[in-house]
mmCIF file of C-alpha atoms in Angstrom:
data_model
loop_
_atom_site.group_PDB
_atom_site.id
_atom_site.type_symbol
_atom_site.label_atom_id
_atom_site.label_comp_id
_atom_site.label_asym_id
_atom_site.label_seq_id
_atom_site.Cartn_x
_atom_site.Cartn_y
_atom_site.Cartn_z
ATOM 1 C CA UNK A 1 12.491 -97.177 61.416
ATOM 2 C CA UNK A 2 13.208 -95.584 58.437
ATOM 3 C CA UNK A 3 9.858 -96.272 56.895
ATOM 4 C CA UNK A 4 8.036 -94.925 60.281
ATOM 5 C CA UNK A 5 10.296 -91.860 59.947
ATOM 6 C CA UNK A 6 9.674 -90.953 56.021
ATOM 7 C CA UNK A 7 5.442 -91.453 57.007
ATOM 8 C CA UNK A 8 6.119 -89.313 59.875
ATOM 9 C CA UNK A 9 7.899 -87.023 57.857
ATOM 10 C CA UNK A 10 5.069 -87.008 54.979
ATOM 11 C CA UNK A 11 2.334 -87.095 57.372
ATOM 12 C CA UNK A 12 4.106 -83.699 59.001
ATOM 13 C CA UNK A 13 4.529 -82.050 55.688
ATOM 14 C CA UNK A 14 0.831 -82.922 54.691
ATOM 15 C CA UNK A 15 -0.336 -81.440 58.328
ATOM 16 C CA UNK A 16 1.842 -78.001 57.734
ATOM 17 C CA UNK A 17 0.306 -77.937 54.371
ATOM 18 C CA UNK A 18 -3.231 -77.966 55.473
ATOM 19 C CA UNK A 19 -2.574 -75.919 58.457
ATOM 20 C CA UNK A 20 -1.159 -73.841 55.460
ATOM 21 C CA UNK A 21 -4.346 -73.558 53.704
ATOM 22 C CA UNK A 22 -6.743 -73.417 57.042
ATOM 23 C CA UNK A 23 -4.270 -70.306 57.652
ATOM 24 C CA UNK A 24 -4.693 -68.743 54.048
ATOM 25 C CA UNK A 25 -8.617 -69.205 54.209
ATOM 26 C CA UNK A 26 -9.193 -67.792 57.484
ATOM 27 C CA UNK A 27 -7.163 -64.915 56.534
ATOM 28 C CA UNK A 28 -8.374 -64.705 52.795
ATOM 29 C CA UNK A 29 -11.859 -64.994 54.567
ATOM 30 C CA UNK A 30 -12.155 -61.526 56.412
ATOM 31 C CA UNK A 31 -9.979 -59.924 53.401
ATOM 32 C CA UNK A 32 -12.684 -60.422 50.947
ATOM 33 C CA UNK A 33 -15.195 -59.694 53.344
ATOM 34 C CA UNK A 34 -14.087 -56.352 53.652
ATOM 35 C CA UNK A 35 -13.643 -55.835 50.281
ATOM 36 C CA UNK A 36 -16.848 -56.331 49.763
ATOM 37 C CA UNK A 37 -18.054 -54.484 52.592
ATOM 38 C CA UNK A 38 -15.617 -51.881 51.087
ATOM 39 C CA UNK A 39 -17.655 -51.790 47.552
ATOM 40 C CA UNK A 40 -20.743 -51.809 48.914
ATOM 41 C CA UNK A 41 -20.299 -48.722 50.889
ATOM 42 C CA UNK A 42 -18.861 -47.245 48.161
ATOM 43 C CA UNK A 43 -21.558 -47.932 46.184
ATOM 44 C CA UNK A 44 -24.060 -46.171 48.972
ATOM 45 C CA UNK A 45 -22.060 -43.137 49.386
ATOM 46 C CA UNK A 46 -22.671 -41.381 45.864
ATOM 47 C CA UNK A 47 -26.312 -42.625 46.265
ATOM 48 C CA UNK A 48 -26.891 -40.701 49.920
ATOM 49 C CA UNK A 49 -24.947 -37.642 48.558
ATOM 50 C CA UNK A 50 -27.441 -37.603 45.129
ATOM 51 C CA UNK A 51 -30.291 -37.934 48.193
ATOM 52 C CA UNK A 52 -28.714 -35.501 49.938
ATOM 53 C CA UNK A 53 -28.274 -32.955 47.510
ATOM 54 C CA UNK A 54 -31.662 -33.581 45.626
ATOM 55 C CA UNK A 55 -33.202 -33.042 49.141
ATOM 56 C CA UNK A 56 -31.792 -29.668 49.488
ATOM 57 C CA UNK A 57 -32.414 -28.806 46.057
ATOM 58 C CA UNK A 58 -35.960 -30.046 46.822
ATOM 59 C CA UNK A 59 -36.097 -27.456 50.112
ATOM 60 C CA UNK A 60 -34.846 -24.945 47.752
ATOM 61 C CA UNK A 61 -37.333 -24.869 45.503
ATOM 62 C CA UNK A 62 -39.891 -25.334 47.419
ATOM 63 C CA UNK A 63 -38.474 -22.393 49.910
ATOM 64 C CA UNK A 64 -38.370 -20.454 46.582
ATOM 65 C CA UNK A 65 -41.982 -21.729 45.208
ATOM 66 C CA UNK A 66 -43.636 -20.831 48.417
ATOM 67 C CA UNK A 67 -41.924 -17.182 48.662
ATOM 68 C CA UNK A 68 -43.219 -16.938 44.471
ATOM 69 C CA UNK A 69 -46.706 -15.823 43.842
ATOM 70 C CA UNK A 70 -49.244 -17.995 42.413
ATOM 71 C CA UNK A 71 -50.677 -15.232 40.762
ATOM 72 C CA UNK A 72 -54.151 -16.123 42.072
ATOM 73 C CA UNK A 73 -55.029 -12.465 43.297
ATOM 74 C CA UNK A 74 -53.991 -11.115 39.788
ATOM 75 C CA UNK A 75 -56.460 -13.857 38.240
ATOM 76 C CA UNK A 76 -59.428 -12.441 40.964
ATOM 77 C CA UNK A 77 -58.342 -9.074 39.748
ATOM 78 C CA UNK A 78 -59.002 -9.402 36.110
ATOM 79 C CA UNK A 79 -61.865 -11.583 36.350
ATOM 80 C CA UNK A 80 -63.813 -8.303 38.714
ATOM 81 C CA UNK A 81 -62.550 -6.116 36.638
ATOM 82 C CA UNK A 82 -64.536 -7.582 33.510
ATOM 83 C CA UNK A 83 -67.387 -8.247 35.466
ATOM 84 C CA UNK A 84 -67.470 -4.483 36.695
ATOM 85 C CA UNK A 85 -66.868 -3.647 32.847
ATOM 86 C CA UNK A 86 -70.408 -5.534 32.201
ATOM 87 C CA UNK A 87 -72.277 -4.264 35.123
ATOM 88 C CA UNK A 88 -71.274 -0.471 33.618
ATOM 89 C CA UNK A 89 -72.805 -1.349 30.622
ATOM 90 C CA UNK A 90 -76.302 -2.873 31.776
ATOM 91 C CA UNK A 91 -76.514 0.015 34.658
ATOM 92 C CA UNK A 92 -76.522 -2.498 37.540
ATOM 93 C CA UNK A 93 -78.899 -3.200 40.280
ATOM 94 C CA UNK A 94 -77.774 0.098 42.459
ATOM 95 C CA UNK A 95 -78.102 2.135 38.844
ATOM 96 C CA UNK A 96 -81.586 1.182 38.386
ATOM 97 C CA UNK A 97 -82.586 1.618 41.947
ATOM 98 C CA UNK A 98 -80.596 5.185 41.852
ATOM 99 C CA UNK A 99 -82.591 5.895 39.291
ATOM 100 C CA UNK A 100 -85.812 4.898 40.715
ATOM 101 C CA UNK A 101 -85.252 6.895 43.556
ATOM 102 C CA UNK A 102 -84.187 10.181 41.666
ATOM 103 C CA UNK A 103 -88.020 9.352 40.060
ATOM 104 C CA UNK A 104 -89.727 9.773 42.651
ATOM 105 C CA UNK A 105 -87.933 12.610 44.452
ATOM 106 C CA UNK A 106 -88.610 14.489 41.074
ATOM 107 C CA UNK A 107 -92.346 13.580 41.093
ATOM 108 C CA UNK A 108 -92.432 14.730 44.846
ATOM 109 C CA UNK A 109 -90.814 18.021 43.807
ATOM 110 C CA UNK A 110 -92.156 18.937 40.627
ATOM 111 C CA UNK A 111 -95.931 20.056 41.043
ATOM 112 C CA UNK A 112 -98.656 19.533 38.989
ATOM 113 C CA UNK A 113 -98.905 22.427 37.728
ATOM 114 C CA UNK A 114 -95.353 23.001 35.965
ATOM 115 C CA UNK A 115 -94.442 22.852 32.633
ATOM 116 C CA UNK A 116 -94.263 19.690 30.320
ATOM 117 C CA UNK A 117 -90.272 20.495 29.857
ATOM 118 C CA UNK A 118 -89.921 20.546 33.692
ATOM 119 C CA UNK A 119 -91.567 17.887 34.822
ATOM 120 C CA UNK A 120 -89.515 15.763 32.178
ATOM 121 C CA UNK A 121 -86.981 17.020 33.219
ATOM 122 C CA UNK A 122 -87.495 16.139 37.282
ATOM 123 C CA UNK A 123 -88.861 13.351 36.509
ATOM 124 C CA UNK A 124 -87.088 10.931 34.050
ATOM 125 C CA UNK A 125 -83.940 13.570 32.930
ATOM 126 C CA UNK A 126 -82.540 13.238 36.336
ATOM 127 C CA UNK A 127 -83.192 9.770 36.710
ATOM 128 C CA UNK A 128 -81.638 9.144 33.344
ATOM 129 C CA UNK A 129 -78.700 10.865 34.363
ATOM 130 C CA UNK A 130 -78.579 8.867 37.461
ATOM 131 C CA UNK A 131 -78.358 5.741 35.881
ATOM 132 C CA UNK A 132 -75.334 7.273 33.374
ATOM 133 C CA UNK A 133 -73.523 8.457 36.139
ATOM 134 C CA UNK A 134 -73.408 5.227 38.408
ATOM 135 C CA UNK A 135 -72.107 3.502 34.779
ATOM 136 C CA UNK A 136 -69.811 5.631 34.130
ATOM 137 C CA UNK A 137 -68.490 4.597 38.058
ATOM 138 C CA UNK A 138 -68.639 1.404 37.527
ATOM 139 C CA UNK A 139 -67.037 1.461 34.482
ATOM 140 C CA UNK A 140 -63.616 3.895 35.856
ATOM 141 C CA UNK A 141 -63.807 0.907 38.767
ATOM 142 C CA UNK A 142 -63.194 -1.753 35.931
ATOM 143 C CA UNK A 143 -60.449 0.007 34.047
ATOM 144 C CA UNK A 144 -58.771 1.158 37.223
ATOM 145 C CA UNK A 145 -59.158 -2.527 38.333
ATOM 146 C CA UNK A 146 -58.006 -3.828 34.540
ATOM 147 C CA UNK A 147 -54.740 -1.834 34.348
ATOM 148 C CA UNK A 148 -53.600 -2.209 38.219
ATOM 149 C CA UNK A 149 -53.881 -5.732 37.090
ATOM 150 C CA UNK A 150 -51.736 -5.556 33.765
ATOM 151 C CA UNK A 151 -49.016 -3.460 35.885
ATOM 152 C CA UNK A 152 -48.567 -5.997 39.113
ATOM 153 C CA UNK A 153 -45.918 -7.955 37.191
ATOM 154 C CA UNK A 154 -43.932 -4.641 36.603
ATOM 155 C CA UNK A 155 -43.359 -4.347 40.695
ATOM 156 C CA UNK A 156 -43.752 -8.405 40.825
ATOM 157 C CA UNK A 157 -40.870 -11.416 41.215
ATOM 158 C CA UNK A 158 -38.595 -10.519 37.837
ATOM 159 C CA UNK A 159 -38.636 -12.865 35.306
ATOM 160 C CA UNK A 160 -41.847 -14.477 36.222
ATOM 161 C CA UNK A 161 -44.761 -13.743 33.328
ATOM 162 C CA UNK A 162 -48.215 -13.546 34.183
ATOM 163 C CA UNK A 163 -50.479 -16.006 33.028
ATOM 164 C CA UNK A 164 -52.206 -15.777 29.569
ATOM 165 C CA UNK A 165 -55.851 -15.765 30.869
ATOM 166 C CA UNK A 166 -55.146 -13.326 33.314
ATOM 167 C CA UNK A 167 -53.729 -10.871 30.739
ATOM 168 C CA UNK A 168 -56.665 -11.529 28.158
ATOM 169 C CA UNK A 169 -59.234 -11.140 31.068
ATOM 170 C CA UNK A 170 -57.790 -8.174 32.425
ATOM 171 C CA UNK A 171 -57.622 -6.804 29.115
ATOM 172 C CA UNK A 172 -61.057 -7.250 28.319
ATOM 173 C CA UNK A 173 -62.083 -5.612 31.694
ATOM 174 C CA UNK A 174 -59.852 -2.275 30.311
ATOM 175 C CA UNK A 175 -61.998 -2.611 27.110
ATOM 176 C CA UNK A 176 -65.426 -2.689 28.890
ATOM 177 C CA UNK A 177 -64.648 -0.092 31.467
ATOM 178 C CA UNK A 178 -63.547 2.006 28.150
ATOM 179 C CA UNK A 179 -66.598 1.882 26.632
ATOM 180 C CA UNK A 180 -68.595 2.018 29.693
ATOM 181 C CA UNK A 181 -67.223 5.166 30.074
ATOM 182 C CA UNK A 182 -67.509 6.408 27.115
ATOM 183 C CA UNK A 183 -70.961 5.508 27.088
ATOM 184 C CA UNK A 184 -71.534 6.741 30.469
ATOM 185 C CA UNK A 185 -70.307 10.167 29.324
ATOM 186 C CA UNK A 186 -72.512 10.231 26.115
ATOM 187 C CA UNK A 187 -75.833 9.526 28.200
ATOM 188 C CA UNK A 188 -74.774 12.427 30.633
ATOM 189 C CA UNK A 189 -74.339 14.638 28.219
ATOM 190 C CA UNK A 190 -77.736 13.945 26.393
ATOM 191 C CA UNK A 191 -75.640 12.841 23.731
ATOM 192 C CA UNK A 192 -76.688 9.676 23.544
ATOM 193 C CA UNK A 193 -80.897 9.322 23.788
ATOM 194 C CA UNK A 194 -81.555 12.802 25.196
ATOM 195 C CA UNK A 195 -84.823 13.732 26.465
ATOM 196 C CA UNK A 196 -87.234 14.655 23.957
ATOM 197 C CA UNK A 197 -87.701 17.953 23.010
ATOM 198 C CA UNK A 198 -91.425 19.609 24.002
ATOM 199 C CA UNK A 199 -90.924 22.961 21.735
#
């Protein structure tokens, strides 16, 4: 009896012991689970607040970049204002044809019979001064054209400098209106290859 009663008694300690244990692990179980559940969201949360905050960063700059200027009118700006700077110095298809017109009106008007100095006059002084004059527009288009150009960034975004090429292009459209002008006013003024004298 007292041999049944100690293996009873061992075999009940060993059964509390493992019911013990089962006890522990089931409970340990979930524990660590939701520790680690725990880290790992911990883990996410900086991650989708760096994501959040680089996305509205993002939307800020590229509510900012689309509100900037891209300066592309300022680059179409310069570049017409050098081309208008060349056509003022070759005269231009409307120059030449201005000036062929203001021939022939002078050879309709001027008779035969007038004097040498008149008819050169009528014929090719006006026309000359045709040509000059149409120059000389074109030429007060490109340096009006040039230095609206060089001025936008003055009433612009602050802080935001206008490109190189668009400053060197402009510039050069100032420089050929200049002396399209200049030229211009030298050829109106007979100046610059008057007529030829007839005395």
């Amino acid at each position: 009896m007292a041999t049944k009663t100690a293996e009873g008694a061992t075999g009940g300690t060993e059964a509390g012991t493992e019911a013990r244990k089962d006890d522990e692990t089931t409970t340990a179980g979930p524990a660590k689970e939701q520790t680690a559940d725990n880290q790992a969201a911990g883990e996410q949360a900086p991650e989708e607040a760096a994501e959040a905050d680089g996305g509205e960063a993002g939307d800020a700059t590229e509510a900012a970049g689309g509100k900037a200027p891209s300066g592309v009118g300022q680059g179409a700006g310069a570049v017409v204002s050098a081309a208008l700077g060349l056509v003022s110095l070759s005269g231009g298809w409307i120059g030449t044809v201005a000036s062929a017109r203001e021939q022939l009106v002078g050879q309709l008007r001027t008779s035969s019979t007038a004097s040498v100095a008149t008819q050169i006059k009528e014929v090719y002084g006006d026309a000359w001064h045709t040509t000059a004059l149409w120059a000389g527009l074109f030429a007060l288009a490109a340096l009006i054209t040039g230095v609206v150009v060089l001025a936008r960034p003055a009433f612009g975004t602050p802080g935001r400098p206008q490109a190189a090429w668009i400053k060197s292009v402009a510039w050069a459209g100032v420089s050929l209106g200049v002396i399209g002008l200049l030229l211009a006013v030298l050829k109106y003024s007979d100046a610059l290859l008057g007529l030829p004298s007839t005395g």
